[in-house]
Coordinates of C-alpha atoms and ligand atoms in Angstrom, one line a residue:
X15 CA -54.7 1.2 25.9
X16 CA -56.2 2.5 28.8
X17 CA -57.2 0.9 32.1
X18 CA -60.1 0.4 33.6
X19 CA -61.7 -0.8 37.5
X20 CA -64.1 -3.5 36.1
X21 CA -67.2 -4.5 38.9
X22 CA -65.7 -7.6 38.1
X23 CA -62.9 -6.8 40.3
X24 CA -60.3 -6.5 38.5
X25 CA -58.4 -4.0 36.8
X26 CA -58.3 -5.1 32.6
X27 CA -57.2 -3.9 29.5
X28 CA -58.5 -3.3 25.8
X29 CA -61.7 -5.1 25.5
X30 CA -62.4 -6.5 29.0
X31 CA -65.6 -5.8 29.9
X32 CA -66.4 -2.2 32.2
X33 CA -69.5 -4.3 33.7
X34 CA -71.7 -7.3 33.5
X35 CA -74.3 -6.5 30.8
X36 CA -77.9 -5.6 32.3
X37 CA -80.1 -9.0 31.2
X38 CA -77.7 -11.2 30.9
X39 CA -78.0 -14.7 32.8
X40 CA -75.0 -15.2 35.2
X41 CA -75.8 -18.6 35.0
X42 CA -77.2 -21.2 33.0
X43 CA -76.4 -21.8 29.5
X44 CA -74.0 -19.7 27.5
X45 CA -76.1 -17.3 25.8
X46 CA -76.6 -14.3 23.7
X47 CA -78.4 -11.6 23.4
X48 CA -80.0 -13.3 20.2
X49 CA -81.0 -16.7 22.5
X50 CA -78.7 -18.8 20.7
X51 CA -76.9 -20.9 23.0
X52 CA -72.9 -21.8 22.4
X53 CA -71.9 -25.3 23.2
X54 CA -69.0 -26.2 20.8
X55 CA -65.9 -24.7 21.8
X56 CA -62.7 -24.5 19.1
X57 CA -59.3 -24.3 21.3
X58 CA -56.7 -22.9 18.9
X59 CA -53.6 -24.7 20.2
X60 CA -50.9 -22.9 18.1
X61 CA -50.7 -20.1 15.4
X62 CA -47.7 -22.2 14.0
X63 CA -48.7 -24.3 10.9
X64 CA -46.2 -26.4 9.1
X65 CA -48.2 -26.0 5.3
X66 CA -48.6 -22.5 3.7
X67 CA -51.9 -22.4 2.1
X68 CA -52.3 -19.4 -0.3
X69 CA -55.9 -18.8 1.1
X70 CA -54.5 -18.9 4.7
X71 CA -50.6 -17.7 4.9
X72 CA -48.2 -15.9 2.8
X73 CA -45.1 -18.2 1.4
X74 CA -42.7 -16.9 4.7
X75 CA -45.5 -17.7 7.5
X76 CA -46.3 -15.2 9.8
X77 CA -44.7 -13.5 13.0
X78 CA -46.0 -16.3 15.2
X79 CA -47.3 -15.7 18.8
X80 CA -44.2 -15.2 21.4
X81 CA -44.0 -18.2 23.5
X82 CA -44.9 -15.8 26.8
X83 CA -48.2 -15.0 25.6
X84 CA -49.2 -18.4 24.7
X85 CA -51.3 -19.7 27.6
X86 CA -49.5 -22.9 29.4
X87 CA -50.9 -26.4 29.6
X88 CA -52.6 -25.5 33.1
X89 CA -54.1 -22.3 32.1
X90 CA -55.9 -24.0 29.0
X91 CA -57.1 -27.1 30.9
X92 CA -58.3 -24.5 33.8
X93 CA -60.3 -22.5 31.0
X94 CA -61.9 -26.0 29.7
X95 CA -62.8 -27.3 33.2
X96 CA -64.7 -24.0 33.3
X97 CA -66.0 -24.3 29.8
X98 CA -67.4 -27.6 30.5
X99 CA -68.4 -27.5 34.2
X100 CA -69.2 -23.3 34.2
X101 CA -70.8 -22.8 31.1
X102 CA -72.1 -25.9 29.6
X103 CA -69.6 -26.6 26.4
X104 CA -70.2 -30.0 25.4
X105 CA -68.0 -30.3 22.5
X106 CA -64.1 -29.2 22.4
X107 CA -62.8 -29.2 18.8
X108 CA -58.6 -28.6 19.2
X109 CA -57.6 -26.7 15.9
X110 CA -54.9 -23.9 15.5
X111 CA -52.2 -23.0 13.1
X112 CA -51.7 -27.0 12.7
X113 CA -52.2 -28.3 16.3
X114 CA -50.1 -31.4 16.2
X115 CA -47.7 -29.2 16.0
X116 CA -48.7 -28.8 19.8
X117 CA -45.7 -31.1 21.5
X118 CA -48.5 -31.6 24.8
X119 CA -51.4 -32.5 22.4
X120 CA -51.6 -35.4 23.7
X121 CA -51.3 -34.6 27.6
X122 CA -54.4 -31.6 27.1
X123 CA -56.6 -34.1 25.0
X124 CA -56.3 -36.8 28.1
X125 CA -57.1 -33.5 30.9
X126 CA -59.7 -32.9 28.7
X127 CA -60.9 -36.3 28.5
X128 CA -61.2 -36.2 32.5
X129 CA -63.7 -33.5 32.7
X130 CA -66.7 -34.5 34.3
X131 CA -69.6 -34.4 31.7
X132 CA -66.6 -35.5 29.7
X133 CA -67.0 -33.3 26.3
X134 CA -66.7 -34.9 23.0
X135 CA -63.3 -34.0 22.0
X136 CA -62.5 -33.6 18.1
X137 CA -59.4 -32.5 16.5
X138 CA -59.1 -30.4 12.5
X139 CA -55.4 -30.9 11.4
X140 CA -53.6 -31.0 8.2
X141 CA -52.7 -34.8 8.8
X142 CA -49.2 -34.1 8.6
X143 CA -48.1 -36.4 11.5
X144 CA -51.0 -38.1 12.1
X145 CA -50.3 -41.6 11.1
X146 CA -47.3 -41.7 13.9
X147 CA -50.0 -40.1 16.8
X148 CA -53.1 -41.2 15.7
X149 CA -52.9 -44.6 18.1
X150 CA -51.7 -42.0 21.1
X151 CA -54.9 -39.7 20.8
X152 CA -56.9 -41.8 20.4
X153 CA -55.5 -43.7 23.7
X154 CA -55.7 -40.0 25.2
X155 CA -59.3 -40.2 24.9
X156 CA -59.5 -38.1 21.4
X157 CA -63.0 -38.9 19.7
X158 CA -62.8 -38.1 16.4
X159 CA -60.4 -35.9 13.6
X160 CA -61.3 -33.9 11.0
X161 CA -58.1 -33.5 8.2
X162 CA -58.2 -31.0 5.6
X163 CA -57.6 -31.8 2.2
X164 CA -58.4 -29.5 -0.7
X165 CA -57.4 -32.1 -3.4
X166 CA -55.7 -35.6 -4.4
X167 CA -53.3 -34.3 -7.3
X168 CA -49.8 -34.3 -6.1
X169 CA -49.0 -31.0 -8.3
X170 CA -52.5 -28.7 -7.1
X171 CA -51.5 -29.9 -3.8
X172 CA -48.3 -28.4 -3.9
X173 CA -49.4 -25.6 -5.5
X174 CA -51.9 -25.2 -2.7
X175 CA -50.3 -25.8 0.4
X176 CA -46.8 -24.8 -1.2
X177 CA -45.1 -28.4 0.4
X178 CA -45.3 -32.1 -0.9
X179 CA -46.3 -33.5 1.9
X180 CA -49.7 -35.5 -0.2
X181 CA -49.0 -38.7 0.9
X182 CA -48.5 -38.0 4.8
X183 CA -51.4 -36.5 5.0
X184 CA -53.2 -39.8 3.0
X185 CA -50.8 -41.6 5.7
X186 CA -52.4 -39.6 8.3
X187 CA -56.1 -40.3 7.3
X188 CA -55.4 -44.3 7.2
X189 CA -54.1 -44.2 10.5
X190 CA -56.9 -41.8 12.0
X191 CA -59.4 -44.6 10.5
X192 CA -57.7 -47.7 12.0
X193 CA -56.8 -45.8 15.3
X194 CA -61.2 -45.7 15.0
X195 CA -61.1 -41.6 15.1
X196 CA -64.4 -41.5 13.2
X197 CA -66.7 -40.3 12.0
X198 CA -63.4 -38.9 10.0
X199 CA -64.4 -35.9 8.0
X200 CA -62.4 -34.4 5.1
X201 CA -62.3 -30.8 4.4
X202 CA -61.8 -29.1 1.5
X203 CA -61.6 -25.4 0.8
X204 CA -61.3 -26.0 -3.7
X205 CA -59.2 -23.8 -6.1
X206 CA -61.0 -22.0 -8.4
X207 CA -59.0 -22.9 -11.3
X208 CA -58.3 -27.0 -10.2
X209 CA -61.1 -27.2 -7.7
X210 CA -64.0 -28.2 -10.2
X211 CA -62.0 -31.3 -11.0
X212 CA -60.4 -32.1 -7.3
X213 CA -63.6 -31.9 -6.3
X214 CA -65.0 -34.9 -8.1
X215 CA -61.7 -36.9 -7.1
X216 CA -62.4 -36.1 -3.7
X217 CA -66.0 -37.1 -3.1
X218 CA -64.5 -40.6 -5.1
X219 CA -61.6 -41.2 -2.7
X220 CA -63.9 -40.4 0.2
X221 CA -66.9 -42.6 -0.5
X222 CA -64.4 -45.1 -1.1
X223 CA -62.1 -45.2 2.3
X224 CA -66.1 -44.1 4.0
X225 CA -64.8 -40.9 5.0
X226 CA -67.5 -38.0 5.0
X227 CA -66.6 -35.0 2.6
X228 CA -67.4 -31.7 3.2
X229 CA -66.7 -28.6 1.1
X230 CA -65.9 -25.0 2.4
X231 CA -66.5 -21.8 0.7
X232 CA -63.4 -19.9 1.2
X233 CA -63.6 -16.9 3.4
X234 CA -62.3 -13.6 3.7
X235 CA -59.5 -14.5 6.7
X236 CA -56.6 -15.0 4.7
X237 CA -53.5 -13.3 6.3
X238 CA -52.8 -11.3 3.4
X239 CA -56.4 -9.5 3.0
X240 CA -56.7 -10.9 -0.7
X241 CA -59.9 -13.0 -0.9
X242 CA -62.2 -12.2 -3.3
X243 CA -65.6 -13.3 -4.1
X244 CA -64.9 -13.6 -7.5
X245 CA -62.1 -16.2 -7.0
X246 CA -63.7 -18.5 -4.7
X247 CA -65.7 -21.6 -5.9
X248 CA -69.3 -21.0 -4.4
X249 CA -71.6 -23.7 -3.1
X250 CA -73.8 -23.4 -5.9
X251 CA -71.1 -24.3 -8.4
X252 CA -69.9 -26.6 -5.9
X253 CA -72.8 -28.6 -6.2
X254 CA -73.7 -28.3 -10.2
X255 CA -70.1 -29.7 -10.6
X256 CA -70.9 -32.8 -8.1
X257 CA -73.9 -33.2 -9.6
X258 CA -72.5 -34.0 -13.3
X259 CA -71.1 -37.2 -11.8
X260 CA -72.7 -38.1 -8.6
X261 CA -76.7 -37.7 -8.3
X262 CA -77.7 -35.6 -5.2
X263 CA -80.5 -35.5 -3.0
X264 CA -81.4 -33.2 0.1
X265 CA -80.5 -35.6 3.0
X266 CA -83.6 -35.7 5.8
X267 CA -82.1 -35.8 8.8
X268 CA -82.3 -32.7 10.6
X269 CA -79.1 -30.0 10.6
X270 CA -79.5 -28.5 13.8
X271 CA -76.4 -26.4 13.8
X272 CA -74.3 -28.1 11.6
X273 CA -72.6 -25.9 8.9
X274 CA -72.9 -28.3 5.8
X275 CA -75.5 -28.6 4.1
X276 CA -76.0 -32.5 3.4
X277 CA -76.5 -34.4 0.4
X278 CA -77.0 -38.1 0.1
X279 CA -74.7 -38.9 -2.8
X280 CA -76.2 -41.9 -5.1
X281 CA -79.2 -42.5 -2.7
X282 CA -77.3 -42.6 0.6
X283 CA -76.1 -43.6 3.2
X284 CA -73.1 -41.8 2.5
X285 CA -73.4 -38.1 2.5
X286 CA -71.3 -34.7 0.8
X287 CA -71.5 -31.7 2.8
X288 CA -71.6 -27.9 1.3
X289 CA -70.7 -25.5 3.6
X290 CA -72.1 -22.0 2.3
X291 CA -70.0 -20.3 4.3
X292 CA -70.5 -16.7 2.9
X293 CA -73.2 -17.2 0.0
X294 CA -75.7 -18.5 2.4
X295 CA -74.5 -18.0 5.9
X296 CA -75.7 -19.5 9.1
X297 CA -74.9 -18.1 11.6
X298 CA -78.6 -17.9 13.2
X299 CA -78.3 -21.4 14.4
X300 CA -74.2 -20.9 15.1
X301 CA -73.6 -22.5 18.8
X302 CA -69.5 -21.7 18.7
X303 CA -67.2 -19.6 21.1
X304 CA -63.6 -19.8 19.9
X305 CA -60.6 -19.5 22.5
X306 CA -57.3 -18.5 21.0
X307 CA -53.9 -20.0 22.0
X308 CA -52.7 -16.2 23.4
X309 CA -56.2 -16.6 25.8
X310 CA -58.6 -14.6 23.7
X311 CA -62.8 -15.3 23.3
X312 CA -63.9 -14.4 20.6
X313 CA -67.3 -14.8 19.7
X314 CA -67.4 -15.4 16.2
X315 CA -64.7 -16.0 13.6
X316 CA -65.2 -12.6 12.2
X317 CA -65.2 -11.1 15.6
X318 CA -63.1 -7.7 15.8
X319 CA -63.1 -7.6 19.0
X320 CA -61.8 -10.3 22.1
X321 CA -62.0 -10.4 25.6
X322 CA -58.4 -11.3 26.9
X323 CA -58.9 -14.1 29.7
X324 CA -55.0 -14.8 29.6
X325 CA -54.5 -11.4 31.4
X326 CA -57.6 -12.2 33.8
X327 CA -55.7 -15.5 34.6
X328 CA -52.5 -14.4 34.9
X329 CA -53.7 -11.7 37.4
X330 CA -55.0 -14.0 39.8
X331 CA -58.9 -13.9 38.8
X332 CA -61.1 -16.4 40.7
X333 CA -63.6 -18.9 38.3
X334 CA -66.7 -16.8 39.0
X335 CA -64.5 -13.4 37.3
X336 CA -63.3 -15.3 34.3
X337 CA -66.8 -17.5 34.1
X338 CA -68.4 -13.3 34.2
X339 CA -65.9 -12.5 31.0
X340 CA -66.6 -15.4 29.0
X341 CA -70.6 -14.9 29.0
X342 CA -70.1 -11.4 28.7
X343 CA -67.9 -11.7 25.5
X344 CA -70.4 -14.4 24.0
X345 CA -73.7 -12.0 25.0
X346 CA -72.1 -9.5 22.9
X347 CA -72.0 -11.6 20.0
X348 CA -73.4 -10.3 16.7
X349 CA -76.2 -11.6 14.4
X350 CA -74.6 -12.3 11.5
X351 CA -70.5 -12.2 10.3
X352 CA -71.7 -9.1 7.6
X353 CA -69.1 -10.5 4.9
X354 CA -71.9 -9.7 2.5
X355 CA -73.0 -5.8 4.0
X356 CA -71.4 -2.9 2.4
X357 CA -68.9 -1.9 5.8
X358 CA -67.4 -5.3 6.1
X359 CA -64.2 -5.2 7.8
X360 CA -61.9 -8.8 7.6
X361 CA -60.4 -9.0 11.1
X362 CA -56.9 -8.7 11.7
X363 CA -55.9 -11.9 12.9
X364 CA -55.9 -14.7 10.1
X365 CA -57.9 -18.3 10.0
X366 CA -54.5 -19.4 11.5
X367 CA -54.5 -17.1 14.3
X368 CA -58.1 -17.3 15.2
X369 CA -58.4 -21.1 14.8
X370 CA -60.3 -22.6 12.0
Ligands
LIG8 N1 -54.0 -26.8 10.4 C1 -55.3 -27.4 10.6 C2 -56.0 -27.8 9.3 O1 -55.4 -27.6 8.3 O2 -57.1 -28.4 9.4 C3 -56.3 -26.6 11.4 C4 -56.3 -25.1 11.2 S1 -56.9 -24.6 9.6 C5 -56.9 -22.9 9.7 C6 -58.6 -25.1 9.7 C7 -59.4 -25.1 8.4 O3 -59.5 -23.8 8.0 C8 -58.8 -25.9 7.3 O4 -59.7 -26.8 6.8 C9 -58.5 -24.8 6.2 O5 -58.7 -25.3 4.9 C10 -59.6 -23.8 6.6 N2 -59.3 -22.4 6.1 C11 -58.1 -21.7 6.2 N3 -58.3 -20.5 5.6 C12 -59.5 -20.5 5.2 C13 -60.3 -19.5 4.5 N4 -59.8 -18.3 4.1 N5 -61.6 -19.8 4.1 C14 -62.1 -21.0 4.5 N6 -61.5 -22.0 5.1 C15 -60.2 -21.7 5.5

């Protein structure tokens, strides 16, 4: 990898940028070169994950991240000071791998909780663990969880996540909802041979507790390069199978940027979302920038390129230099993931790396 004497004043490696790009805003909003602005940031905490979902990880896991290369507890609250104060991120979703398997979760979600606009802070976990630190996030100043669930059966969900760990994560979801973590959203990425029918039990289970259920489309970013369009369940199946049991309707309030597509189920208020992920893809109103747990932006979850902000740290960079790499990685982002254009290319790192 060769090396390089950036005008930002630092020597860098592999994809640090070799100048700031001509047009773009050194200050301001965190833009590209598209206008659309990025306000949400996902912090991947870990690459560790305690299930093994066969659209995510292979059986064995993965060669995790060595502990060296992880960024500490200061360099990641440093990088979301400047997020917040620097470049206008109002939202911090925590994600990973599985990110209470973070043992300082706790202690990053109160630093965050401290910044000054204080973000909304949201965590996506698999539940497992939740109900014993649901209470302690909450207290930490964590706003709201999102816990994936692909289905209810005991046996898919073994088959799925390839561990019987169902009724911690059910555990986990009571405690989120008394803890008052809410809105709590449920996601589900379905099966294609069991997710017709988990579906249904899902959207049950979730009107019933009042938690909001929202439906992926898987995505080609499983570790093992298999996904296939023909074996995910699309949105559009998605919702003909909802509809046999549960009558749909467009919601009306606006989506701004959100993902899912809503739908009042049986006239409202609650909602199910469908989240079109690659059949009808949004990414023209997407307002993310993702920071992995190694200290890597990327600018989009398909992203094949990142801009390494762990080395910038670690090699002394003032705020202005790593506030500089951060835009310029984000004004390079692309219009659109291209999972449905002919040269496609799935990045390297997995969901579980990246940070879903
Ligand atoms: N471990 C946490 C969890 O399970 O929520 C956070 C990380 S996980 C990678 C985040 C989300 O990504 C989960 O809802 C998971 O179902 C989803 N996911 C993983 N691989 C996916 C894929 N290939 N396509 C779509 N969603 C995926």
């Amino acid at each position: 990898m060769g090396v390089t004497v950036t005008t930002l004043g630092l020597p860098a490696f592999g994809h640090q940028p070799d100048r700031v790009p001509d047009g773009m805003p050194a200050d301001g909003p965190l833009i590209d070169t598209f206008g659309r602005v990025a306000t949400d940031l996902r912090v991947s905490l870990t690459d560790r994950c305690n299930l093994r979902c066969t659209y995510c990880m292979p059986a064995e896991g993965l060669d995790w991240l060595p502990g060296d290369e992880l960024l500490t507890p200061d360099e990641l609250t440093r990088l979301l000071r400047l997020a917040v104060t620097r470049l206008g991120i109002a939202n911090i979703r925590f994600t990973g791998g599985e990110p209470l398997l973070y043992r300082r979760l706790e202690e990053v979600v109160a630093a965050t909780a401290q910044l000054n606009p204080r973000p909304e802070i949201a965590l996506t976990t698999n539940g497992v663990g939740l109900a014993a630190r649901a209470k302690g996030l909450a207290a930490a100043g964590l706003d709201r969880v999102n816990v994936s669930l692909d289905t209810l059966d005991p046996e898919h969900f073994a088959a799925i996540t390839r561990r019987n760990r169902l009724d911690e994560v059910l555990d986990g979801l009571a405690a989120a909802a008394s803890a008052g973590l809410g809105p709590i959203k449920v996601n589900a990425v379905l099966d294609p041979t069991t997710g017709p029918g988990d579906t249904v039990e899902l959207l049950r289970y979730c009107l019933r507790f009042g938690y909001q259920l929202r439906i992926i489309e898987q995505m080609p970013l499983d570790a093992g390069q298999q996904w296939s369009r023909a074996a995910t369940v699309s949105a559009d199946t998605i919702e003909a199978t909802l509809r046999r049991e549960f009558d749909l309707s467009v919601d009306p309030a606006p989506r701004g940027s959100a993902p899912a597509r809503l739908w009042l189920v049986d006239g409202g208020p609650a909602t199910v979302g469908i989240i079109a992920s690659v059949s009808d893809a949004f990414c023209s109103a997407c307002d993310r920038t993702r920071l992995t747990a190694d200290g890597q932006i990327r600018n989009c979850l398909f992203a094949t390129e990142e801009t390494d902000l762990r080395q910038l740290l670690r090699r002394g960079a003032d705020d202005a230099v790593l506030e500089a790499a951060w835009r310029t990685a984000m004004w390079r982002k692309a219009a659109g993931h291209g999972i449905n254009e002919p040269g496609f290319v799935q990045p390297q790192r997995p969901m579980s790396a990246i940070g879903g």
